[in-house]
Every structure is written in C-alpha cells, then in structure tokens.
Coordinates of N, CA and C in Angstrom, one line a residue:
X213 N 7.3 8.3 -6.5 CA 6.5 8.1 -7.6 C 5.2 8.8 -7.6
X214 N 4.6 9.1 -6.4 CA 3.3 9.9 -6.3 C 3.6 11.3 -6.8
X215 N 4.6 11.9 -6.3 CA 4.9 13.3 -6.7 C 5.1 13.4 -8.2
X216 N 5.8 12.4 -8.8 CA 6.0 12.4 -10.2 C 4.7 12.3 -11.0
X217 N 3.7 11.6 -10.5 CA 2.4 11.5 -11.0 C 1.7 12.9 -11.0
X218 N 1.9 13.5 -9.8 CA 1.2 14.8 -9.6 C 1.8 15.9 -10.5
X219 N 3.0 15.8 -10.9 CA 3.7 16.8 -11.8 C 3.1 16.7 -13.2
X220 N 2.5 15.7 -13.6 CA 1.9 15.6 -15.0 C 0.7 16.4 -15.1
X221 N 0.5 16.9 -16.3 CA -0.7 17.8 -16.5 C -1.5 17.2 -17.7
X222 N -2.8 17.1 -17.6 CA -3.6 16.5 -18.6 C -4.8 17.4 -18.9
X223 N -5.6 17.0 -19.9 CA -6.9 17.7 -20.1 C -8.0 16.7 -19.6
X224 N -8.8 17.1 -18.7 CA -9.8 16.3 -18.0 C -11.1 17.0 -17.9
X225 N -12.2 16.4 -18.4 CA -13.5 17.0 -18.2 C -13.6 18.4 -18.8
X226 N -12.9 18.7 -19.9 CA -12.9 20.0 -20.5 C -11.9 21.0 -19.9
X227 N -11.2 20.6 -18.9 CA -10.2 21.5 -18.2 C -8.9 21.1 -18.8
X228 N -8.2 22.1 -19.4 CA -6.8 21.8 -19.9 C -5.8 22.2 -18.8
X229 N -4.6 21.6 -19.0 CA -3.5 21.8 -18.0 C -3.9 21.5 -16.6
X230 N -4.6 20.4 -16.4 CA -5.1 20.0 -15.1 C -4.0 19.2 -14.4
X231 N -3.5 19.5 -13.2 CA -2.6 18.7 -12.6 C -3.2 17.3 -12.2
X232 N -2.5 16.3 -12.7 CA -3.1 14.9 -12.5 C -3.1 14.5 -11.0
X233 N -4.1 13.8 -10.6 CA -4.1 13.2 -9.3 C -4.7 11.8 -9.6
X234 N -4.5 10.9 -8.6 CA -5.0 9.5 -8.8 C -6.4 9.3 -8.5
X235 N -6.8 9.7 -7.3 CA -8.2 9.5 -6.8 C -8.4 8.3 -6.0
X236 N -7.4 7.3 -6.1 CA -7.5 6.1 -5.3 C -6.0 5.6 -5.1
X237 N -5.2 6.4 -4.6 CA -3.7 6.2 -4.6 C -3.4 5.3 -3.4
X238 N -3.9 4.1 -3.4 CA -3.6 3.1 -2.3 C -2.4 2.3 -2.7
X239 N -1.8 1.7 -1.7 CA -0.6 0.9 -2.0 C -0.9 -0.3 -2.9
X240 N -2.2 -0.7 -3.0 CA -2.6 -1.8 -3.9 C -2.6 -1.3 -5.4
X241 N -2.6 0.0 -5.6 CA -2.6 0.5 -6.9 C -1.3 1.0 -7.5
X242 N -0.2 0.5 -6.9 CA 1.1 0.9 -7.4 C 1.9 -0.4 -7.5
X243 N 2.6 -0.6 -8.6 CA 3.4 -1.8 -8.9 C 4.8 -1.3 -8.8
X244 N 5.6 -2.0 -7.9 CA 7.0 -1.6 -7.7 C 7.9 -2.6 -8.3
X245 N 8.8 -2.2 -9.1 CA 9.9 -3.1 -9.6 C 11.2 -2.7 -8.9
X246 N 11.5 -3.5 -7.9 CA 12.7 -3.1 -7.1 C 14.0 -3.2 -7.9
X247 N 14.1 -4.2 -8.8 CA 15.3 -4.3 -9.6 C 15.5 -3.1 -10.5
X248 N 14.5 -2.6 -11.1 CA 14.6 -1.4 -12.0 C 14.4 -0.1 -11.2
X249 N 14.1 -0.2 -9.9 CA 13.8 1.0 -9.1 C 12.8 1.9 -9.7
X250 N 11.6 1.3 -10.1 CA 10.6 2.0 -10.8 C 9.2 1.6 -10.1
X251 N 8.4 2.6 -10.0 CA 7.0 2.4 -9.5 C 6.0 2.9 -10.6
X252 N 5.0 2.1 -10.8 CA 4.0 2.4 -11.8 C 2.6 2.4 -11.2
X253 N 1.9 3.5 -11.3 CA 0.5 3.6 -10.8 C -0.5 2.9 -11.8
X254 N -1.4 2.2 -11.2 CA -2.5 1.5 -12.0 C -3.8 1.9 -11.5
X255 N -4.9 1.5 -12.2 CA -6.3 1.6 -11.7 C -6.7 3.0 -11.5
X256 N -7.0 3.7 -12.6 CA -7.4 5.1 -12.5 C -8.9 5.2 -12.7
X257 N -9.7 4.2 -12.2 CA -11.1 4.2 -12.4 C -11.8 5.3 -11.5
X258 N -11.2 5.6 -10.4 CA -11.7 6.6 -9.5 C -10.9 7.9 -9.7
X259 N -11.7 9.0 -9.7 CA -11.0 10.3 -10.0 C -11.6 11.3 -9.1
X260 N -10.7 12.3 -8.7 CA -11.2 13.4 -7.9 C -12.1 14.3 -8.8
X261 N -13.0 15.0 -8.1 CA -13.8 16.0 -8.8 C -13.0 17.1 -9.4
X262 N -13.3 17.5 -10.6 CA -12.5 18.5 -11.3 C -12.4 19.9 -10.6
X263 N -13.4 20.2 -9.9 CA -13.4 21.6 -9.2 C -12.5 21.6 -8.0
X264 N -12.0 20.5 -7.5 CA -11.1 20.5 -6.3 C -9.8 21.1 -6.7
X265 N -9.2 21.9 -5.9 CA -7.9 22.5 -6.2 C -6.8 21.4 -6.2
X266 N -5.8 21.6 -6.9 CA -4.7 20.6 -7.1 C -4.1 20.2 -5.7
X267 N -3.8 21.1 -4.9 CA -3.1 20.8 -3.6 C -4.0 19.9 -2.7
X268 N -5.4 20.1 -2.8 CA -6.3 19.2 -2.0 C -6.2 17.8 -2.6
X269 N -6.3 17.7 -3.9 CA -6.3 16.4 -4.6 C -5.0 15.6 -4.3
X270 N -3.9 16.3 -4.3 CA -2.6 15.7 -4.1 C -2.5 15.3 -2.6
X271 N -3.0 16.1 -1.7 CA -2.9 15.8 -0.3 C -3.8 14.6 0.0
X272 N -5.0 14.5 -0.7 CA -5.8 13.4 -0.5 C -5.2 12.1 -1.0
X273 N -4.5 12.2 -2.2 CA -3.7 11.0 -2.6 C -2.7 10.6 -1.6
X274 N -1.9 11.5 -1.1 CA -0.9 11.2 -0.1 C -1.5 10.6 1.2
X275 N -2.6 11.2 1.6 CA -3.3 10.6 2.8 C -3.8 9.2 2.5
X276 N -4.3 9.0 1.3 CA -4.8 7.6 1.0 C -3.6 6.6 0.9
X277 N -2.5 7.0 0.4 CA -1.3 6.1 0.4 C -0.9 5.8 1.8
X278 N -0.8 6.8 2.6 CA -0.3 6.6 4.0 C -1.3 5.6 4.7
X279 N -2.6 5.9 4.6 CA -3.6 5.1 5.3 C -3.6 3.7 4.8
X280 N -3.4 3.5 3.5 CA -3.5 2.1 3.0 C -2.2 1.3 3.3
X281 N -1.1 2.0 3.6 CA 0.1 1.3 4.0 C 0.0 0.8 5.5
X282 N -0.8 1.5 6.3 CA -0.8 1.2 7.7 C -1.2 -0.2 8.0
X283 N -2.1 -0.8 7.2 CA -2.5 -2.2 7.6 C -1.4 -3.2 7.5
X284 N -0.3 -2.9 6.8 CA 0.8 -3.8 6.7 C 1.9 -3.6 7.7
X285 N 1.7 -2.6 8.6 CA 2.8 -2.3 9.6 C 2.3 -2.4 11.0
X286 N 3.2 -2.7 11.9 CA 3.0 -2.6 13.3 C 2.9 -1.1 13.6
X287 N 2.1 -0.8 14.6 CA 1.9 0.6 15.0 C 3.2 1.3 15.4
X288 N 4.2 0.6 15.8 CA 5.5 1.2 16.2 C 6.2 1.8 15.0
X289 N 5.8 1.4 13.8 CA 6.4 1.9 12.5 C 5.6 3.0 11.9
X290 N 4.5 3.4 12.5 CA 3.7 4.5 11.9 C 4.5 5.8 11.7
X291 N 5.3 6.2 12.7 CA 6.1 7.4 12.6 C 7.1 7.3 11.4
X292 N 7.6 6.1 11.2 CA 8.6 5.9 10.0 C 7.8 6.0 8.7
X293 N 6.6 5.4 8.7 CA 5.8 5.5 7.4 C 5.5 7.0 7.1
X294 N 5.0 7.7 8.1 CA 4.7 9.1 7.9 C 5.9 9.9 7.5
X295 N 7.0 9.7 8.1 CA 8.2 10.4 7.7 C 8.6 10.1 6.3
X296 N 8.6 8.8 6.0 CA 9.0 8.4 4.6 C 8.1 9.0 3.6
X297 N 6.8 9.0 3.9 CA 5.8 9.6 2.9 C 6.1 11.1 2.8
X298 N 6.3 11.8 3.9 CA 6.4 13.3 3.8 C 7.8 13.7 3.2
X299 N 8.8 13.0 3.6 CA 10.1 13.4 3.1 C 10.2 12.9 1.6
X300 N 9.7 11.8 1.3 CA 9.7 11.3 0.0 C 8.9 12.2 -1.0
X301 N 7.8 12.7 -0.5 CA 6.9 13.5 -1.3 C 7.6 14.9 -1.5
X302 N 8.0 15.5 -0.4 CA 8.8 16.7 -0.4 C 8.1 18.0 -0.7
X303 N 6.8 18.1 -0.6 CA 6.2 19.4 -0.9 C 5.4 19.8 0.4
X304 N 5.9 20.9 1.0 CA 5.4 21.3 2.3 C 3.9 21.7 2.2
X305 N 3.5 22.3 1.1 CA 2.1 22.8 0.9 C 1.2 21.5 0.9
X306 N 1.6 20.5 0.2 CA 0.7 19.3 0.1 C 0.7 18.6 1.5
X307 N 1.9 18.5 2.1 CA 1.9 17.9 3.4 C 1.1 18.6 4.5
X308 N 1.1 20.0 4.4 CA 0.3 20.8 5.3 C -1.2 20.5 5.1
X309 N -1.6 20.4 3.8 CA -3.0 20.1 3.5 C -3.4 18.7 3.9
X310 N -2.4 17.8 3.8 CA -2.7 16.4 4.3 C -3.0 16.4 5.8
X311 N -2.2 17.2 6.5 CA -2.3 17.3 7.9 C -3.7 17.9 8.2
X312 N -4.1 18.9 7.5 CA -5.4 19.5 7.7 C -6.5 18.5 7.4
X313 N -6.4 17.7 6.4 CA -7.4 16.6 6.1 C -7.5 15.7 7.2
X314 N -6.4 15.3 7.8 CA -6.5 14.4 9.0 C -7.1 15.1 10.2
X315 N -6.7 16.3 10.5 CA -7.2 17.0 11.6 C -8.7 17.2 11.5
X316 N -9.2 17.5 10.3 CA -10.6 17.9 10.1 C -11.5 16.6 10.1
X317 N -10.9 15.5 10.1 CA -11.7 14.2 10.0 C -11.7 13.5 11.3
X318 N -12.9 13.5 11.9 CA -13.0 12.7 13.2 C -12.9 11.3 13.0
X319 N -13.5 10.7 12.0 CA -13.4 9.3 11.7 C -13.5 9.2 10.1
X320 N -12.9 8.1 9.6 CA -12.9 8.0 8.1 C -14.4 7.7 7.6
X321 N -14.6 8.2 6.4 CA -16.0 8.0 5.8 C -16.0 6.6 5.1
X322 N -17.1 6.3 4.5 CA -17.2 4.9 3.9 C -16.2 4.8 2.8
X323 N -16.1 5.8 2.0 CA -15.1 5.7 0.8 C -13.7 5.5 1.3
X324 N -13.3 6.3 2.4 CA -12.0 6.2 2.9 C -11.7 4.8 3.5
X325 N -12.8 4.2 4.2 CA -12.7 2.9 4.7 C -12.5 1.8 3.6
X326 N -13.1 2.1 2.5 CA -12.9 1.1 1.4 C -11.5 1.2 0.8
X327 N -10.9 2.4 0.9 CA -9.5 2.5 0.5 C -8.6 1.9 1.5
X328 N -8.9 2.1 2.7 CA -8.0 1.6 3.8 C -8.8 1.2 5.0
X329 N -9.1 0.0 5.2 CA -10.0 -0.4 6.3 C -9.3 -0.4 7.7
X330 N -9.2 0.9 8.2 CA -8.6 1.1 9.5 C -9.6 1.0 10.6
X331 N -9.2 0.4 11.7 CA -10.1 0.5 12.9 C -9.9 1.9 13.5
X332 N -10.8 2.2 14.5 CA -10.8 3.5 15.1 C -9.5 3.8 15.7
X333 N -8.9 2.9 16.5 CA -7.6 3.1 17.2 C -6.5 3.4 16.2
X334 N -6.4 2.7 15.1 CA -5.4 2.9 14.1 C -5.6 4.3 13.5
X335 N -6.8 4.6 13.1 CA -7.0 5.9 12.5 C -6.7 7.1 13.4
X336 N -7.1 7.0 14.7 CA -6.8 8.1 15.6 C -5.4 8.2 15.9
X337 N -4.6 7.1 16.0 CA -3.2 7.2 16.2 C -2.5 7.8 15.0
X338 N -2.9 7.4 13.8 CA -2.3 8.0 12.6 C -2.7 9.5 12.5
X339 N -3.9 9.8 12.8 CA -4.3 11.2 12.7 C -3.5 12.1 13.7
X340 N -3.3 11.6 14.9 CA -2.5 12.3 15.9 C -1.0 12.5 15.4
X341 N -0.4 11.4 14.9 CA 1.0 11.5 14.4 C 1.1 12.5 13.2
X342 N 0.2 12.4 12.2 CA 0.3 13.2 11.0 C 0.0 14.7 11.4
X343 N -1.0 14.9 12.2 CA -1.4 16.3 12.6 C -0.3 17.0 13.3
X344 N 0.5 16.3 14.1 CA 1.5 17.0 14.9 C 2.9 17.0 14.3
X345 N 3.0 16.4 13.1 CA 4.4 16.3 12.5 C 4.7 17.7 12.0
X346 N 5.9 18.2 12.3 CA 6.4 19.4 11.8 C 6.8 19.2 10.3
X347 N 6.4 20.1 9.4 CA 6.6 19.9 8.0 C 8.1 19.9 7.7
X348 N 8.9 20.5 8.5 CA 10.4 20.6 8.2 C 11.2 19.9 9.2
X349 N 10.6 19.2 10.2 CA 11.4 18.5 11.2 C 11.3 17.0 11.0
X350 N 12.3 16.3 10.6 CA 12.2 14.8 10.4 C 12.3 14.1 11.8
X351 N 12.0 12.8 11.8 CA 12.2 12.0 12.9 C 13.4 11.1 12.7
X352 N 14.6 11.6 13.0 CA 15.8 10.8 12.7 C 15.9 9.6 13.5
X353 N 15.4 9.6 14.7 CA 15.5 8.4 15.5 C 14.6 7.3 15.0
X354 N 13.5 7.6 14.3 CA 12.7 6.6 13.7 C 13.4 6.0 12.5
X355 N 14.1 6.7 11.7 CA 14.8 6.2 10.6 C 15.9 5.2 11.1
X356 N 16.6 5.5 12.1 CA 17.7 4.7 12.6 C 17.1 3.4 13.3
X357 N 16.1 3.5 14.1 CA 15.6 2.4 14.8 C 14.9 1.4 13.9
X358 N 14.2 1.9 12.9 CA 13.4 0.9 12.1 C 14.3 0.2 11.0
X359 N 15.3 0.9 10.5 CA 16.1 0.4 9.5 C 15.3 -0.1 8.3
X360 N 14.2 0.6 8.0 CA 13.4 0.3 6.8 C 14.0 0.9 5.5
X361 N 14.8 1.9 5.7 CA 15.4 2.6 4.5 C 16.9 2.7 4.8
X362 N 17.6 2.2 3.8 CA 19.1 2.2 4.0 C 19.7 3.5 3.4

C-alpha cells in the first residue's frame, strides 16, 4: 500500500506532477481491511518539504513505517519486519536511501520519536539490521521461523 501511494502524482505547493509521499507514514495512519485485502492511508496533516527529492521522501516514509511497527514486535521479529517492508516495497533505490537514512542517524530526533517512540537499544538494533541488509538478498530463514506471512 505504501508503494501504491508513492506512485500517485499530485500538484502541491505550486509544483505539478509531484510524487506523493505521506510525511507521517506510521502504522497508526493506515487502516487495513483484511477481508477486502485493502489498506487505506489516513491523516495527511504532516507533509514533506516540497524541495526534497522523491526518493528521499519515499525512503523517509518507509523508515517511518518500519520504526512505528517495531513497538508492536519482539526484537526477535525485527529481521522479519525489515524483510517484509523491503520485499513488499520492492524498490531498491528507495530501500538503499532508507538504509542511508538509518546509517546517517546516530539517534532519532524529536519528530522521529513522536512518530515512533523507540528507546536507544531498539533504535540501534533496528539501524544495524537495516543498514546491513542487502537490497537483493532476502532472509528466508526469518520468513520460515516467524510464520508471520503465509
């Protein structure tokens, strides 16, 4: 659902054909209807600055989604979450940019903590896993052991 959102183009702040991004793509801002197999993004109050390139904005949305999901999982499932997000998103350029965002961030800033209140240990573990994930190499053992995705 996040990649589908990013494929849409809008006119924003006088810029036409602007690739849409959410700006606050937390797991709290998506409604999932499992019966219909549909996800709907809500709460577009926060927006990325227009001058930021699309791949950065999209990577920031993906980073936000991953970080906000962490609080609902045991640390043993972090690799599964990261793999599901990366494989599900499926754009190596955005995933590589998300990895750079994690690597370049020593600790989350105040805005990022508001999106996903991670403690230092959680953030550092997540940063390590995301930073070292190979964009084309999945974690098959994580899929099998977690059984989160059939």
